[in-house]
C-alpha cells in the first residue's frame, strides 16, 4: 500500500514511512492511494470477533505485509490492554434506536487512547527495527497530551516533549500528564496560551537543526495517518454489534480536527453500511457553516465548555476535500494556499453536493450543551460529558430515519470536565474512575519555561 499527499508534490511513502511522518513536504496530508474493500459476506463473518481480532482485520490491509502478521497481532493486542472494560468500546442504549458508544474506557478517559496506545507501540516497533530514535514534540490544550504520554511512556526509542499552556489546562488534565514520571516524558508548561504552544511546535518542526545528529521530530496529532486508521475499527465494531451488514447504522461525531469523523467516512467507503454521518460542532462551527452554507471562513476562536473542539480550522478536512474533488491534488493545493493567505474557501457545486450527500451537520452552543447534560441525566441517570452532549443534540436535530440506529460517539468521560457537569446539574460531582482515584496525591513533574523557541530548544537538548 502506497500513501500519497493531498497536494500531489511530495514523494509517496510506505506504511512505515508514513507513520514516522507528519505533514508531507508539500504541506499536504498523507492518505492511502486506495482503500481496502470488505464485502457484506466478509463483514458478516466477523460477527463473533472481539475488538482486538476485528482491529487486526481492519488494519492489516493498510499495513499490507510491511509488518509480519504475528508482530502486528501482538502490537494490536497490547494496545487495548490498558482499557478498563472488556468490550473495549461498549455500547449503551439511551433511547429508542439511540446509542452511546463509550470511547472513554482507555487510560486517559478520552477516545484519543484508541489511536495513541496503538501509535506508541507501532512507533517503538518500527524504530527498534530501524535502530533509530525519534523525538515526539506536541502541543496540547488537554486530551492529546495525556493520551500521547500514556501511549509512549514505555517506548524505548522515543523521547517526548509535550507543551501545555501554563495554568490554562484543568487540574485533571495537567495531572494526567505531569504525574507520569517516566524518564522519556518531559512536560513543559509554557508561559503563554495554546496558540503560543502550537507556534513553537510548528517552528521547531520547520527547522530541526537543534536536534542531535540522526534524530527527527515525529507528530502525534491527527495529521498522523496511523491515528485515523486505528479509529476506523470502532465504527465496524459498533455497527456489527447493532446488526450490520444486514442493517444500516448512523453516527453522530463531536468534531474538532475532523479526524474522528473522517475515520467514519473511510469505514463507509470500505463497505460498512453507514446511513448518516453527522458532524457535530460547538460554537466554533466552521465545518457546520461549510456544509450548511458553503461558508468555510475563519472566525475568532471561542472558548467553550467543550475545549477539545475549540478549533478554528480543522486540519483533516483537507483529506476530505481531496476526495470531494476526485483527488485533484492541484485543485487542493490551490485551495489550501488561497485559504492560508486569508481567502474564504468556497466549494464547487459538485463537491458541495457530494459533501451534503455524505454528511449532515449541527452546531450546539454552551447553554444547549448544559441543557442536554441535564435532560439526559433526568431521563436516564446517564451522565454525558459536554462533547458527547453536543453529538447527541446534533443527532436529534438531523436524524432522518428513526428506524436506523443512531450511535453517538462518547469521546470523553464526564469526570474530565467536572466544571461543566457542576454547571449543568446542581450539586453534581463526578468521581474519577477507580484506577485514577489517587490522581491528586501523585507526585508531579513539569518545567515552566518562557514563551521562546530558543528556550524550548535548549531544554530539549539538555534532556536528550
Ligand atoms: C479530540 C477530541 C474531539 C475532536 O476529535 P477530532 O478527531 O479532532 O474531530 C472531540 N471530543 C474529545 C473529548 C476530544 O478529546
Short mmCIF file of C-alpha atoms and ligand atoms in Angstrom, two decimals:
data_model
loop_
_atom_site.label_atom_id
_atom_site.label_comp_id
_atom_site.label_asym_id
_atom_site.label_seq_id
_atom_site.Cartn_x
_atom_site.Cartn_y
_atom_site.Cartn_z
CA UNK A 1 0.00 0.00 0.00
CA UNK A 2 1.34 3.40 -1.00
CA UNK A 3 0.48 6.66 0.74
CA UNK A 4 0.17 9.85 -1.31
CA UNK A 5 -0.01 13.54 -0.44
CA UNK A 6 -3.22 15.53 -0.91
CA UNK A 7 -1.15 18.22 -2.65
CA UNK A 8 0.49 15.88 -5.12
CA UNK A 9 4.08 17.10 -4.90
CA UNK A 10 5.62 15.04 -2.11
CA UNK A 11 7.04 11.55 -2.67
CA UNK A 12 4.69 8.65 -2.00
CA UNK A 13 5.56 6.67 1.14
CA UNK A 14 5.30 3.14 2.51
CA UNK A 15 3.24 2.41 5.62
CA UNK A 16 6.22 2.54 8.00
CA UNK A 17 7.44 5.77 6.46
CA UNK A 18 4.03 7.40 6.77
CA UNK A 19 3.87 6.53 10.48
CA UNK A 20 7.15 8.41 11.02
CA UNK A 21 6.00 11.46 9.07
CA UNK A 22 3.71 14.32 9.97
CA UNK A 23 2.92 16.81 7.28
CA UNK A 24 4.03 15.94 3.74
CA UNK A 25 6.91 18.05 2.38
CA UNK A 26 4.48 19.87 0.05
CA UNK A 27 2.32 20.90 3.01
CA UNK A 28 -0.32 18.24 2.30
CA UNK A 29 -1.56 15.28 4.32
CA UNK A 30 -0.93 11.64 3.51
CA UNK A 31 -3.79 9.31 2.53
CA UNK A 32 -3.76 5.72 1.25
CA UNK A 33 -3.60 5.50 -2.53
CA UNK A 34 -6.60 3.16 -2.49
CA UNK A 35 -8.92 1.81 0.22
CA UNK A 36 -9.38 -1.83 1.17
CA UNK A 37 -12.91 -3.07 0.37
CA UNK A 38 -14.84 -5.52 2.52
CA UNK A 39 -17.88 -7.36 1.10
CA UNK A 40 -21.08 -7.81 3.13
CA UNK A 41 -20.25 -11.54 3.38
CA UNK A 42 -16.85 -10.77 4.84
CA UNK A 43 -18.26 -8.25 7.32
CA UNK A 44 -20.95 -10.73 8.33
CA UNK A 45 -18.26 -13.33 9.03
CA UNK A 46 -16.75 -11.03 11.69
CA UNK A 47 -19.80 -11.08 13.98
CA UNK A 48 -18.11 -13.25 16.63
CA UNK A 49 -14.79 -11.37 16.73
CA UNK A 50 -13.76 -9.40 19.79
CA UNK A 51 -12.38 -5.87 19.50
CA UNK A 52 -8.74 -6.90 19.10
CA UNK A 53 -9.48 -9.55 16.49
CA UNK A 54 -11.61 -7.16 14.50
CA UNK A 55 -8.95 -4.43 14.73
CA UNK A 56 -6.47 -6.77 13.10
CA UNK A 57 -8.86 -7.47 10.17
CA UNK A 58 -9.47 -3.78 9.56
CA UNK A 59 -5.88 -2.60 9.99
CA UNK A 60 -3.94 -5.39 8.22
CA UNK A 61 -4.76 -4.31 4.63
CA UNK A 62 -3.37 -0.82 5.34
CA UNK A 63 -0.12 -2.29 6.67
CA UNK A 64 -0.10 -4.61 3.67
CA UNK A 65 2.52 -7.06 4.92
CA UNK A 66 5.13 -4.46 5.87
CA UNK A 67 4.90 -5.75 9.43
CA UNK A 68 4.73 -9.57 9.78
CA UNK A 69 1.26 -10.79 10.85
CA UNK A 70 2.32 -12.14 14.26
CA UNK A 71 4.06 -8.89 15.13
CA UNK A 72 1.09 -6.77 14.06
CA UNK A 73 -1.20 -9.01 16.07
CA UNK A 74 0.95 -8.54 19.18
CA UNK A 75 1.02 -4.75 18.74
CA UNK A 76 -2.77 -4.59 18.30
CA UNK A 77 -3.42 -6.89 21.27
CA UNK A 78 -1.20 -4.91 23.62
CA UNK A 79 -2.72 -1.61 22.52
CA UNK A 80 -6.02 -2.36 24.24
CA UNK A 81 -4.64 -3.93 27.43
CA UNK A 82 -4.92 -0.66 29.33
CA UNK A 83 -8.68 -0.35 28.77
CA UNK A 84 -10.90 -0.87 31.79
CA UNK A 85 -13.82 -2.51 30.02
CA UNK A 86 -13.63 -5.91 28.40
CA UNK A 87 -15.76 -4.75 25.46
CA UNK A 88 -13.11 -2.01 24.87
CA UNK A 89 -15.78 0.15 23.17
CA UNK A 90 -19.09 -0.68 24.92
CA UNK A 91 -22.45 0.46 23.54
CA UNK A 92 -25.01 1.89 25.94
CA UNK A 93 -28.63 2.42 24.94
CA UNK A 94 -30.09 5.83 25.71
CA UNK A 95 -33.45 5.60 23.96
CA UNK A 96 -35.30 4.03 21.07
CA UNK A 97 -32.67 3.41 18.39
CA UNK A 98 -30.34 5.81 20.13
CA UNK A 99 -26.98 4.61 21.41
CA UNK A 100 -23.83 5.94 23.00
CA UNK A 101 -20.52 4.34 22.06
CA UNK A 102 -18.29 4.76 25.12
CA UNK A 103 -14.85 5.53 23.73
CA UNK A 104 -13.53 6.72 27.10
CA UNK A 105 -12.59 3.43 28.74
CA UNK A 106 -8.89 3.84 27.93
CA UNK A 107 -6.14 5.02 30.32
CA UNK A 108 -6.75 8.78 29.88
CA UNK A 109 -10.55 8.73 29.60
CA UNK A 110 -10.85 10.08 26.04
CA UNK A 111 -11.19 8.42 22.64
CA UNK A 112 -7.68 9.51 21.70
CA UNK A 113 -6.38 6.49 23.62
CA UNK A 114 -7.67 4.21 20.84
CA UNK A 115 -5.18 5.66 18.40
CA UNK A 116 -2.33 6.72 20.68
CA UNK A 117 -1.99 3.47 22.61
CA UNK A 118 -1.57 1.85 19.21
CA UNK A 119 0.68 4.54 17.73
CA UNK A 120 3.13 4.35 20.67
CA UNK A 121 3.62 0.61 20.25
CA UNK A 122 3.77 0.86 16.49
CA UNK A 123 6.43 3.57 16.64
CA UNK A 124 8.54 1.63 19.08
CA UNK A 125 8.39 -1.47 16.89
CA UNK A 126 9.32 0.37 13.69
CA UNK A 127 12.13 2.31 15.40
CA UNK A 128 13.54 -0.81 17.03
CA UNK A 129 13.72 -2.48 13.64
CA UNK A 130 15.40 0.55 12.09
CA UNK A 131 17.74 1.11 15.04
CA UNK A 132 16.51 4.68 15.12
CA UNK A 133 15.43 7.10 17.85
CA UNK A 134 12.96 9.96 17.46
CA UNK A 135 11.65 12.91 19.42
CA UNK A 136 7.93 13.49 19.77
CA UNK A 137 7.08 17.14 20.12
CA UNK A 138 3.48 18.20 20.58
CA UNK A 139 1.26 20.96 21.89
CA UNK A 140 -1.88 20.17 23.84
CA UNK A 141 -4.88 22.00 25.17
CA UNK A 142 -5.71 18.93 27.24
CA UNK A 143 -6.61 15.50 25.89
CA UNK A 144 -3.98 14.86 23.21
CA UNK A 145 -1.03 15.38 25.54
CA UNK A 146 -2.09 12.89 28.18
CA UNK A 147 -3.12 10.27 25.60
CA UNK A 148 0.23 10.65 23.79
CA UNK A 149 2.17 10.42 27.05
CA UNK A 150 0.29 7.30 28.16
CA UNK A 151 0.75 5.81 24.69
CA UNK A 152 4.52 6.41 24.50
CA UNK A 153 5.76 6.29 28.11
CA UNK A 154 7.12 2.77 27.61
CA UNK A 155 8.74 3.44 24.23
CA UNK A 156 12.48 2.89 24.41
CA UNK A 157 13.20 4.76 21.19
CA UNK A 158 11.06 7.82 21.79
CA UNK A 159 11.68 10.93 23.86
CA UNK A 160 8.61 13.08 24.36
CA UNK A 161 8.19 16.80 24.92
CA UNK A 162 4.63 17.99 25.42
CA UNK A 163 3.84 21.68 25.75
CA UNK A 164 0.75 22.85 27.58
CA UNK A 165 -0.20 26.45 28.34
CA UNK A 166 0.83 27.16 31.96
CA UNK A 167 -2.20 27.40 34.29
CA UNK A 168 -4.65 27.08 31.37
CA UNK A 169 -5.46 23.38 31.40
CA UNK A 170 -7.70 21.80 34.02
CA UNK A 171 -6.15 20.19 37.12
CA UNK A 172 -7.27 16.73 36.00
CA UNK A 173 -5.80 17.25 32.55
CA UNK A 174 -2.49 18.60 33.88
CA UNK A 175 -2.08 15.88 36.46
CA UNK A 176 -2.82 13.18 33.89
CA UNK A 177 0.31 14.40 32.09
CA UNK A 178 2.62 15.55 34.85
CA UNK A 179 2.25 12.56 37.17
CA UNK A 180 3.77 10.25 34.56
CA UNK A 181 7.33 10.19 35.88
CA UNK A 182 8.93 8.08 33.12
CA UNK A 183 12.41 9.23 32.08
CA UNK A 184 11.48 9.85 28.45
CA UNK A 185 8.46 12.03 29.29
CA UNK A 186 9.01 15.78 29.54
CA UNK A 187 6.13 18.12 30.33
CA UNK A 188 6.63 21.77 29.56
CA UNK A 189 4.27 24.39 31.00
CA UNK A 190 4.74 27.24 28.55
CA UNK A 191 4.23 30.78 29.78
CA UNK A 192 1.75 31.54 27.03
CA UNK A 193 -1.52 30.29 25.58
CA UNK A 194 -2.30 27.26 23.42
CA UNK A 195 -1.60 29.15 20.19
CA UNK A 196 1.86 30.05 21.52
CA UNK A 197 2.46 26.35 22.21
CA UNK A 198 1.41 25.44 18.69
CA UNK A 199 3.54 28.16 17.12
CA UNK A 200 6.64 26.95 18.92
CA UNK A 201 5.97 23.37 17.86
CA UNK A 202 5.48 24.43 14.24
CA UNK A 203 8.67 26.48 14.24
CA UNK A 204 10.64 23.57 15.73
CA UNK A 205 9.32 21.19 13.05
CA UNK A 206 10.27 23.67 10.33
CA UNK A 207 13.90 23.87 11.47
CA UNK A 208 15.14 20.76 13.28
CA UNK A 209 18.84 21.62 13.32
CA UNK A 210 18.79 21.92 17.12
CA UNK A 211 18.41 18.14 17.38
CA UNK A 212 21.41 15.82 17.69
CA UNK A 213 22.59 14.06 14.52
CA UNK A 214 20.22 11.31 13.37
CA UNK A 215 17.19 12.43 15.38
CA UNK A 216 13.97 13.74 13.85
CA UNK A 217 10.68 15.09 15.20
CA UNK A 218 7.52 13.00 14.91
CA UNK A 219 3.96 14.36 15.15
CA UNK A 220 1.31 12.75 17.31
CA UNK A 221 -1.68 14.89 16.35
CA UNK A 222 -4.25 13.54 13.92
CA UNK A 223 -2.30 14.57 10.84
CA UNK A 224 -0.52 11.26 11.55
CA UNK A 225 -2.23 8.64 9.35
CA UNK A 226 -1.91 5.83 11.91
CA UNK A 227 -4.25 7.68 14.25
CA UNK A 228 -7.03 7.88 11.68
CA UNK A 229 -6.54 4.24 10.73
CA UNK A 230 -6.93 2.98 14.31
CA UNK A 231 -10.19 4.90 14.65
CA UNK A 232 -11.88 3.15 11.72
CA UNK A 233 -12.10 -0.01 13.84
CA UNK A 234 -14.74 1.12 16.33
CA UNK A 235 -17.17 2.05 13.57
CA UNK A 236 -17.02 -1.54 12.31
CA UNK A 237 -17.17 -2.93 15.84
CA UNK A 238 -20.27 -1.00 16.89
CA UNK A 239 -22.12 -1.34 13.58
CA UNK A 240 -21.65 -5.11 13.56
CA UNK A 241 -22.90 -5.25 17.15
CA UNK A 242 -26.06 -3.45 16.01
CA UNK A 243 -26.73 -5.73 13.05
CA UNK A 244 -24.52 -4.63 10.15
CA UNK A 245 -24.12 -5.54 7.37
CA UNK A 246 -27.81 -6.56 7.21
CA UNK A 247 -28.78 -3.34 8.94
CA UNK A 248 -27.66 0.23 8.35
CA UNK A 249 -26.28 2.33 11.20
CA UNK A 250 -25.84 6.11 11.59
CA UNK A 251 -23.23 8.04 13.59
CA UNK A 252 -23.02 11.43 15.21
CA UNK A 253 -19.48 12.60 15.92
CA UNK A 254 -18.35 15.54 18.10
CA UNK A 255 -15.85 17.10 15.73
CA UNK A 256 -12.80 19.30 16.12
CA UNK A 257 -9.98 18.48 13.72
CA UNK A 258 -12.18 16.18 11.60
CA UNK A 259 -10.04 13.12 12.40
CA UNK A 260 -12.65 11.00 14.12
CA UNK A 261 -15.45 11.57 11.62
CA UNK A 262 -13.06 11.14 8.70
CA UNK A 263 -12.42 7.63 10.03
CA UNK A 264 -16.20 7.05 9.88
CA UNK A 265 -16.30 8.22 6.28
CA UNK A 266 -13.49 5.78 5.44
CA UNK A 267 -15.38 2.93 7.14
CA UNK A 268 -18.33 3.69 4.88
CA UNK A 269 -16.12 3.72 1.78
CA UNK A 270 -14.65 0.37 2.85
CA UNK A 271 -18.08 -1.26 2.76
CA UNK A 272 -19.73 -0.58 6.13
CA UNK A 273 -23.42 0.30 5.57
CA UNK A 274 -23.39 3.70 7.30
CA UNK A 275 -26.52 5.74 6.66
CA UNK A 276 -25.98 9.20 8.15
CA UNK A 277 -22.74 10.77 9.37
CA UNK A 278 -23.43 13.83 11.50
CA UNK A 279 -20.73 16.47 12.02
CA UNK A 280 -21.42 17.96 15.46
CA UNK A 281 -19.60 21.18 16.39
CA UNK A 282 -19.66 23.65 19.26
CA UNK A 283 -19.80 27.39 18.55
CA UNK A 284 -16.51 27.02 16.66
CA UNK A 285 -18.63 25.97 13.72
CA UNK A 286 -16.54 26.28 10.55
CA UNK A 287 -17.46 22.74 9.42
CA UNK A 288 -21.16 23.24 10.07
CA UNK A 289 -21.08 26.52 8.13
CA UNK A 290 -19.22 24.84 5.31
CA UNK A 291 -21.76 22.01 4.89
CA UNK A 292 -24.89 24.06 5.53
CA UNK A 293 -23.99 27.36 3.85
CA UNK A 294 -20.81 26.76 1.83
CA UNK A 295 -19.04 29.17 4.18
CA UNK A 296 -15.60 27.84 5.10
CA UNK A 297 -14.15 31.05 6.54
CA UNK A 298 -12.09 31.64 9.69
CA UNK A 299 -13.73 33.24 12.69
CA UNK A 300 -12.11 34.14 16.01
CA UNK A 301 -11.71 31.22 18.38
CA UNK A 302 -14.32 30.95 21.11
CA UNK A 303 -13.62 29.21 24.41
CA UNK A 304 -16.42 26.76 25.08
CA UNK A 305 -17.37 24.10 27.62
CA UNK A 306 -16.11 21.51 25.12
CA UNK A 307 -12.47 22.65 24.88
CA UNK A 308 -11.25 19.69 22.83
CA UNK A 309 -13.34 21.00 19.95
CA UNK A 310 -12.23 24.63 20.26
CA UNK A 311 -10.55 24.67 16.88
CA UNK A 312 -10.65 27.41 14.28
CA UNK A 313 -9.71 25.33 11.23
CA UNK A 314 -9.91 21.52 11.03
CA UNK A 315 -6.67 20.13 9.66
CA UNK A 316 -8.05 16.78 8.49
CA UNK A 317 -10.75 18.39 6.37
CA UNK A 318 -8.10 18.62 3.66
CA UNK A 319 -8.17 14.82 3.40
CA UNK A 320 -11.93 15.01 2.85
CA UNK A 321 -11.63 17.79 0.27
CA UNK A 322 -9.16 15.64 -1.66
CA UNK A 323 -11.90 13.02 -2.18
CA UNK A 324 -14.68 15.57 -2.73
CA UNK A 325 -12.54 16.97 -5.58
CA UNK A 326 -11.96 13.49 -7.07
CA UNK A 327 -8.36 13.51 -5.82
CA UNK A 328 -7.39 16.52 -7.90
CA UNK A 329 -4.20 17.41 -5.97
CA UNK A 330 -3.56 20.57 -7.98
CA UNK A 331 -7.00 21.92 -7.08
CA UNK A 332 -6.46 21.13 -3.39
CA UNK A 333 -3.05 22.80 -3.38
CA UNK A 334 -4.53 25.93 -4.88
CA UNK A 335 -7.50 26.00 -2.48
CA UNK A 336 -5.40 25.39 0.62
CA UNK A 337 -2.84 28.02 -0.32
CA UNK A 338 -5.60 30.52 -1.03
CA UNK A 339 -7.20 29.74 2.31
CA UNK A 340 -3.89 30.13 4.12
CA UNK A 341 -3.42 33.57 2.62
CA UNK A 342 -6.77 34.65 4.05
CA UNK A 343 -9.38 33.87 1.38
CA UNK A 344 -12.59 32.13 2.42
CA UNK A 345 -12.88 28.69 0.86
CA UNK A 346 -15.85 28.14 -1.45
CA UNK A 347 -16.61 24.59 -2.56
CA UNK A 348 -17.58 23.85 -6.16
CA UNK A 349 -21.23 22.86 -6.79
CA UNK A 350 -20.29 19.27 -7.43
CA UNK A 351 -18.15 18.86 -4.32
CA UNK A 352 -20.66 20.61 -2.08
CA UNK A 353 -23.39 18.30 -3.36
CA UNK A 354 -21.18 15.31 -2.58
CA UNK A 355 -20.41 16.64 0.90
CA UNK A 356 -24.11 17.14 1.61
CA UNK A 357 -24.93 13.63 0.44
CA UNK A 358 -22.32 12.26 2.85
CA UNK A 359 -22.74 14.47 5.93
CA UNK A 360 -25.40 16.18 7.98
CA UNK A 361 -24.20 18.83 10.42
CA UNK A 362 -25.24 20.71 13.52
CA UNK A 363 -23.72 23.31 15.83
CA UNK A 364 -24.55 23.42 19.54
CA UNK A 365 -23.85 26.30 21.94
CA UNK A 366 -22.79 26.04 25.59
CA UNK A 367 -26.22 26.69 27.01
CA UNK A 368 -27.81 23.92 24.98
CA UNK A 369 -24.92 21.61 25.88
CA UNK A 370 -25.68 22.08 29.59
CA UNK A 371 -29.39 21.57 28.96
CA UNK A 372 -28.74 18.27 27.18
CA UNK A 373 -26.50 17.01 30.01
CA UNK A 374 -29.26 17.91 32.48
CA UNK A 375 -32.10 16.39 30.41
CA UNK A 376 -30.36 13.11 29.73
CA UNK A 377 -29.42 12.78 33.37
CA UNK A 378 -33.02 13.33 34.41
CA UNK A 379 -34.37 10.92 31.81
CA UNK A 380 -31.86 8.09 32.18
CA UNK A 381 -29.46 8.94 35.03
CA UNK A 382 -26.72 8.79 32.45
CA UNK A 383 -24.04 11.44 32.61
CA UNK A 384 -22.73 12.79 29.31
CA UNK A 385 -19.54 14.78 29.00
CA UNK A 386 -20.01 18.12 27.18
CA UNK A 387 -18.52 16.88 23.89
CA UNK A 388 -20.80 13.86 23.79
CA UNK A 389 -23.81 16.03 24.64
CA UNK A 390 -23.11 18.07 21.52
CA UNK A 391 -23.08 14.94 19.40
CA UNK A 392 -26.37 13.77 20.89
CA UNK A 393 -28.13 17.05 20.25
CA UNK A 394 -26.88 17.29 16.66
CA UNK A 395 -28.10 13.72 16.12
CA UNK A 396 -31.59 14.57 17.37
CA UNK A 397 -31.74 17.62 15.11
CA UNK A 398 -30.64 15.86 11.94
CA UNK A 399 -31.76 12.23 12.15
CA UNK A 400 -33.82 11.43 9.06
CA UNK A 401 -34.79 7.76 9.52
CA UNK A 402 -35.87 6.78 13.02
CA UNK A 403 -35.70 3.08 12.19
CA UNK A 404 -31.93 3.27 11.76
CA UNK A 405 -29.90 3.05 14.98
CA UNK A 406 -28.08 6.34 15.69
CA UNK A 407 -24.78 5.93 17.52
CA UNK A 408 -23.37 8.99 19.31
CA UNK A 409 -19.65 8.71 19.90
CA UNK A 410 -18.89 9.44 23.56
CA UNK A 411 -15.44 10.96 23.18
CA UNK A 412 -14.63 11.66 26.84
CA UNK A 413 -15.56 10.57 30.35
CA UNK A 414 -17.58 13.20 32.25
CA UNK A 415 -15.03 13.17 35.09
CA UNK A 416 -12.62 15.00 32.79
CA UNK A 417 -14.92 18.03 32.76
CA UNK A 418 -16.22 18.43 36.33
CA UNK A 419 -16.83 22.16 35.95
CA UNK A 420 -19.26 21.74 33.07
CA UNK A 421 -21.03 18.92 34.89
CA UNK A 422 -21.36 21.10 38.01
CA UNK A 423 -22.86 23.88 35.91
CA UNK A 424 -25.33 21.53 34.26
CA UNK A 425 -26.59 19.78 37.38
CA UNK A 426 -26.68 21.38 40.84
CA UNK A 427 -24.53 19.66 43.45
CA UNK A 428 -23.34 17.11 40.95
CA UNK A 429 -19.79 15.88 41.32
CA UNK A 430 -18.25 13.10 39.28
CA UNK A 431 -15.78 10.63 40.70
CA UNK A 432 -12.72 9.73 38.74
CA UNK A 433 -12.71 6.05 37.76
CA UNK A 434 -11.21 3.67 40.28
CA UNK A 435 -7.76 3.43 38.67
CA UNK A 436 -7.34 7.20 38.89
CA UNK A 437 -8.64 7.84 42.40
CA UNK A 438 -5.17 8.76 43.67
CA UNK A 439 -4.52 11.27 40.84
CA UNK A 440 -4.48 14.23 43.22
CA UNK A 441 -1.95 12.70 45.60
CA UNK A 442 0.58 11.56 42.97
CA UNK A 443 3.86 13.45 42.53
CA UNK A 444 4.01 15.87 39.62
CA UNK A 445 6.95 16.82 37.42
CA UNK A 446 6.99 19.62 34.87
CA UNK A 447 9.16 22.51 33.80
CA UNK A 448 7.80 26.05 33.49
CA UNK A 449 9.51 27.70 30.51
CA UNK A 450 9.21 31.14 28.95
CA UNK A 451 7.47 31.58 25.60
CA UNK A 452 10.65 31.49 23.50
CA UNK A 453 11.61 28.98 20.83
CA UNK A 454 15.28 29.13 21.83
CA UNK A 455 14.45 28.32 25.46
CA UNK A 456 12.42 25.28 24.41
CA UNK A 457 15.15 24.05 22.05
CA UNK A 458 17.77 24.42 24.77
CA UNK A 459 15.62 22.46 27.21
CA UNK A 460 15.08 19.67 24.69
CA UNK A 461 18.84 19.48 24.02
CA UNK A 462 19.54 19.28 27.73
CA UNK A 463 17.17 16.32 28.14
CA UNK A 464 18.33 14.15 25.22
C1 LIG B 1 -10.03 15.41 20.27
C2 LIG B 1 -11.43 15.39 20.77
C3 LIG B 1 -12.54 15.63 19.92
C4 LIG B 1 -12.37 16.01 18.47
O1 LIG B 1 -11.91 14.96 17.66
P1 LIG B 1 -11.37 15.26 16.17
O2 LIG B 1 -10.82 13.98 15.71
O3 LIG B 1 -10.31 16.32 16.34
O4 LIG B 1 -12.51 15.75 15.37
C5 LIG B 1 -13.81 15.51 20.46
N1 LIG B 1 -14.01 15.22 21.76
C6 LIG B 1 -12.97 14.99 22.62
C7 LIG B 1 -13.26 14.69 24.04
C8 LIG B 1 -11.65 15.05 22.15
O5 LIG B 1 -10.64 14.84 23.01
#
